[in-house]
Amino acid sequence: MTAATAPAARTAPRTAVQPVTFGRLVAAEWVKLRSLRSTWWALALAVAFFPLLAAVQSASVSRIADDAPAGAFVGPVYVTSGLTLSQLVLCGLAVVLITAEYRTGQIRSTLAAAPRRLPVLWAKLAVLVGVTLVAGLVGVVAGWVAAAPWFEAAGMSVDLSQPEHLRLLLGVPLYLAAMAALAYGFGAVLRSSAAGIATVLGLVFVVEPAFSYIPWEPLQRFASYLPSAAGSRLVTSDAMGSVVAGSQSAALGPWAGFAVLLGWVAAALVVAAVLLRRRDA
Amino acid sequence: MIEAHSLTKRYGARTVVDTMSFTVQPGKVTGFLGPNGAGKSTTMRMVVGLDRPTAGTVTVNGRPYAQHRAPLGEVGVLLDAKAVHGGRSAREHLTALAATHGIGRRRVDAVLEVTGLTSVARVRAGRFSLGMGQRLGIAAALLGDPQTLILDEPVNGLDPEGVLWVRTLLRGLAAEGRTVLLSSHLMSEMALTADHLIVIGRGRVVADAPVEEVVSRAGVAGVRLRTPDAPRLAALLGREAGVEVTSTGTDLLQVTGTTAPAVSAVAAAAGIALHELAPVTASLEDAYLQLTGGEVEYRSAATPDPTAPTRRTAGASR
């Protein structure tokens, strides 16, 4: 194709090459994330669940509002009812963010450019957290807009001056980012998309509920400290939270629960970091 | 410059690279040869820190690879054509790599141009043929304009023009004083491209010398001839000390330890007609097969005796 153009590379002046910095790695990881179509499909889906479910849920409660006592429905809970499905998609994206590097062999290019390795793990994490925070926030706003037409009929409202409402709304991007970070940690440890996704979804949708259904008090107490159960306290309304806390005899407050989730995230990432340094790429 | 000292890699009980020491000098193309499983790729991966040595050290331009602040500016590496996410275009892949080192868009365009990928820069890499994948890998290796290049089987899957292009490119880079380490299974291509050879077998260096020296050490040079009176000529030639005659056909003889004029003189003196007389020089392939004959990890059942001085066609024993 280009035998004749080969000398061009050599007659040009030497290319300016800058040291690898954390900022440059973040920039590179952002280029990598945004250049994949699957990223945009996943983000669009994760955001779209919010207005979709917000509208459906608000519309359905608006029909029974007359039979319910005043203030029975907490507006932000209905605005953010897309959370569970959105979490599923974002956790999948987070796992694949790292496992696809191993599946495709891209990891060798990535680590050859950044042979200290650990900064790559953190740069990817930074991009992931940034993207999931934004997606969560956009989802919440879209959910609010979609649910608004039924607020009056359902007798509910969203009041940002109420600390509980603010927590429920802003907790969503925080919870999503933390769960995505946890999924990313699992992906980095397991290095396989199938295993990573199965582990995360299995934990959130099978293992955690299974524990909480077994009517044995110590087990239920333990279950309330599992990542998703603990972390979702941040996005659970006070009324619902007291019911849950009562049934499980575990009094994790919203922020305490979120802190427990962050503890799980830190643990997963520490294991991922140790393995990344030790294993051959 | 690449310097390995007692480099060792073990996977459990299996030693893939065994206390290997060598130096790859700048200003030359150094060929890295060895049978499948001899440890070439593992060694190359250890040079750029992808595999951790079990023991020993390897430095590039004076330091371990991971200690360079801008590694892509020191070493360009092509390990295999598949170190790319198939969902990204060639340009996006290179742009992401360039971003890690603050390399500008212009350089990305330049390496796309050099490797002939400009017209397919927006095509997703997953749709690339093996040859285009190799070109993208070479583009990535050239991105940081490095002093040292490490290329594992770069001509694998390239068309003849691409093979010629890689040869020209690598010889040009070496001529500028850069260090080029190249592995290939194509002996004829290696003979044309490399100045120096490091031959390994079972994780050990079995030869580390200039190409000519490796070839001449093979010592299978001789004369091939065709005559209707083969048995009588064979008897006459065999009388001389150091000469070995092998019959390779009803009227074909392979003679080592002598020269064509000497054979011709013996035949003329005895009145024997010669239909063909050709000096046979050892090829790199002969030399390679002799060197690695005892070191082959995965031998196919049909492998002929690698020390027999007969010429083989490429690929016959691999």
Tab-separated table of C-alpha atoms in Angstrom, chain A residues 1-39 96-97 99-117 120 124 274-281, chain B residues 9 11 45 48-53 65-73 77 79-80 82-89 92-93 95-104 107 113-117 119 124 132 135 140 142-147 159 161-162 164-165 168-169 171-173 176 178:
chain	number	residue	atom	x	y	z
A	1	MET	CA	0.000	0.000	0.000
A	2	THR	CA	2.584	2.569	0.971
A	3	ALA	CA	6.095	1.370	0.336
A	4	ALA	CA	6.983	4.788	-1.063
A	5	THR	CA	5.840	6.768	1.974
A	6	ALA	CA	7.907	4.887	4.533
A	7	PRO	CA	10.711	7.475	4.731
A	8	ALA	CA	8.245	10.211	5.742
A	9	ALA	CA	8.288	8.944	9.325
A	10	ARG	CA	11.996	9.432	9.534
A	11	THR	CA	12.537	12.784	7.851
A	12	ALA	CA	9.993	14.441	10.165
A	13	PRO	CA	11.372	16.076	13.322
A	14	ARG	CA	11.226	13.942	16.426
A	15	THR	CA	7.809	13.777	17.966
A	16	ALA	CA	7.354	15.568	21.256
A	17	VAL	CA	6.480	12.959	23.858
A	18	GLN	CA	5.309	14.038	27.314
A	19	PRO	CA	5.554	12.021	30.517
A	20	VAL	CA	2.577	9.888	31.432
A	21	THR	CA	0.527	11.682	34.077
A	22	PHE	CA	-2.715	10.782	35.818
A	23	GLY	CA	-4.516	13.553	33.928
A	24	ARG	CA	-3.304	12.172	30.589
A	25	LEU	CA	-4.414	8.676	31.535
A	26	VAL	CA	-7.872	9.996	32.429
A	27	ALA	CA	-8.014	11.788	29.068
A	28	ALA	CA	-7.004	8.571	27.293
A	29	GLU	CA	-9.582	6.514	29.170
A	30	TRP	CA	-12.254	9.049	28.265
A	31	VAL	CA	-11.306	8.758	24.583
A	32	LYS	CA	-11.529	4.980	24.914
A	33	LEU	CA	-14.910	5.034	26.647
A	34	ARG	CA	-16.551	7.514	24.318
A	35	SER	CA	-15.252	5.829	21.163
A	36	LEU	CA	-17.285	2.672	21.794
A	37	ARG	CA	-20.851	2.543	20.598
A	38	SER	CA	-21.827	0.189	23.408
A	39	THR	CA	-21.011	2.939	25.927
A	96	VAL	CA	-17.178	-4.596	30.613
A	97	LEU	CA	-15.148	-1.373	30.888
A	99	THR	CA	-13.043	-7.027	31.127
A	100	ALA	CA	-13.293	-6.044	27.440
A	101	GLU	CA	-9.656	-4.945	27.668
A	102	TYR	CA	-8.694	-8.496	28.550
A	103	ARG	CA	-11.059	-10.123	26.066
A	104	THR	CA	-9.746	-8.079	23.129
A	105	GLY	CA	-6.069	-7.891	24.091
A	106	GLN	CA	-6.332	-4.097	24.342
A	107	ILE	CA	-4.937	-4.398	27.889
A	108	ARG	CA	-1.478	-5.067	26.414
A	109	SER	CA	-1.558	-1.763	24.524
A	110	THR	CA	-2.938	-0.019	27.584
A	111	LEU	CA	-0.326	-1.363	29.986
A	112	ALA	CA	2.546	-0.926	27.530
A	113	ALA	CA	1.670	2.788	27.500
A	114	ALA	CA	1.332	2.907	31.284
A	115	PRO	CA	3.587	0.185	32.678
A	116	ARG	CA	3.121	1.319	36.267
A	117	ARG	CA	-0.346	-0.181	35.897
A	120	VAL	CA	-4.622	2.975	34.765
A	124	LYS	CA	-10.603	4.192	34.453
A	274	VAL	CA	-2.971	-6.063	44.194
A	275	LEU	CA	-3.845	-8.557	41.453
A	276	LEU	CA	-3.199	-6.047	38.673
A	277	ARG	CA	0.301	-5.452	40.005
A	278	ARG	CA	1.033	-9.135	40.479
A	279	ARG	CA	-0.501	-10.844	37.476
A	280	ASP	CA	0.957	-11.042	34.003
A	281	ALA	CA	-1.119	-9.036	31.546
B	9	LYS	CA	10.322	-16.958	33.562
B	11	TYR	CA	5.061	-20.988	34.986
B	45	ARG	CA	6.618	-9.285	26.963
B	48	VAL	CA	7.999	-4.150	28.275
B	49	GLY	CA	6.823	-5.246	31.694
B	50	LEU	CA	3.702	-7.156	30.653
B	51	ASP	CA	5.084	-10.349	32.178
B	52	ARG	CA	7.019	-10.240	35.413
B	53	PRO	CA	10.340	-12.127	35.316
B	65	TYR	CA	10.754	-0.254	31.058
B	66	ALA	CA	8.287	0.719	33.794
B	67	GLN	CA	10.705	3.309	35.165
B	68	HIS	CA	10.656	5.435	32.030
B	69	ARG	CA	8.491	8.489	32.497
B	70	ALA	CA	7.344	8.378	28.872
B	71	PRO	CA	7.710	4.703	27.884
B	72	LEU	CA	6.187	5.052	24.405
B	73	GLY	CA	8.931	7.570	23.600
B	77	VAL	CA	6.152	-2.476	20.734
B	79	LEU	CA	3.342	-7.907	20.395
B	80	ASP	CA	0.517	-9.256	18.324
B	82	LYS	CA	-4.816	-8.259	18.472
B	83	ALA	CA	-3.884	-5.741	21.160
B	84	VAL	CA	-6.790	-3.581	20.026
B	85	HIS	CA	-10.451	-3.351	21.006
B	86	GLY	CA	-12.327	-4.253	17.838
B	87	GLY	CA	-15.034	-1.686	18.512
B	88	ARG	CA	-12.717	1.276	18.092
B	89	SER	CA	-11.516	2.725	14.836
B	92	GLU	CA	-9.532	6.290	17.972
B	93	HIS	CA	-7.193	3.522	19.138
B	95	THR	CA	-5.686	8.810	19.687
B	96	ALA	CA	-6.250	7.104	23.039
B	97	LEU	CA	-2.665	5.818	23.126
B	98	ALA	CA	-1.361	9.225	22.068
B	99	ALA	CA	-3.354	10.927	24.841
B	100	THR	CA	-1.405	9.029	27.511
B	101	HIS	CA	1.792	10.745	26.349
B	102	GLY	CA	0.398	14.100	25.238
B	103	ILE	CA	1.177	13.229	21.622
B	104	GLY	CA	-0.618	15.494	19.178
B	107	ARG	CA	1.549	12.531	14.854
B	113	GLU	CA	-0.187	7.828	6.677
B	114	VAL	CA	3.099	5.938	7.065
B	115	THR	CA	1.340	2.643	7.636
B	116	GLY	CA	-1.110	3.229	4.796
B	117	LEU	CA	-4.182	3.264	7.032
B	119	SER	CA	-8.226	5.621	4.082
B	124	ARG	CA	-13.567	-0.205	13.303
B	132	MET	CA	-4.321	-4.295	8.379
B	135	ARG	CA	-0.205	-2.181	10.154
B	140	ALA	CA	1.006	2.189	17.458
B	142	LEU	CA	5.845	4.148	15.857
B	143	LEU	CA	3.549	6.612	17.651
B	144	GLY	CA	6.050	7.860	20.230
B	145	ASP	CA	8.912	7.991	17.713
B	146	PRO	CA	10.838	5.576	19.959
B	147	GLN	CA	14.567	4.816	20.056
B	159	ASP	CA	1.058	-9.079	1.472
B	161	GLU	CA	4.377	-5.400	-0.751
B	162	GLY	CA	3.725	-5.026	2.954
B	164	LEU	CA	8.922	-5.263	1.576
B	165	TRP	CA	7.611	-2.108	3.246
B	168	THR	CA	12.538	-1.002	4.238
B	169	LEU	CA	11.075	0.685	7.301
B	171	ARG	CA	16.323	-1.098	7.922
B	172	GLY	CA	15.763	2.660	7.737
B	173	LEU	CA	15.065	2.926	11.461
B	176	GLU	CA	19.180	6.082	12.013
B	178	ARG	CA	17.707	2.974	16.574
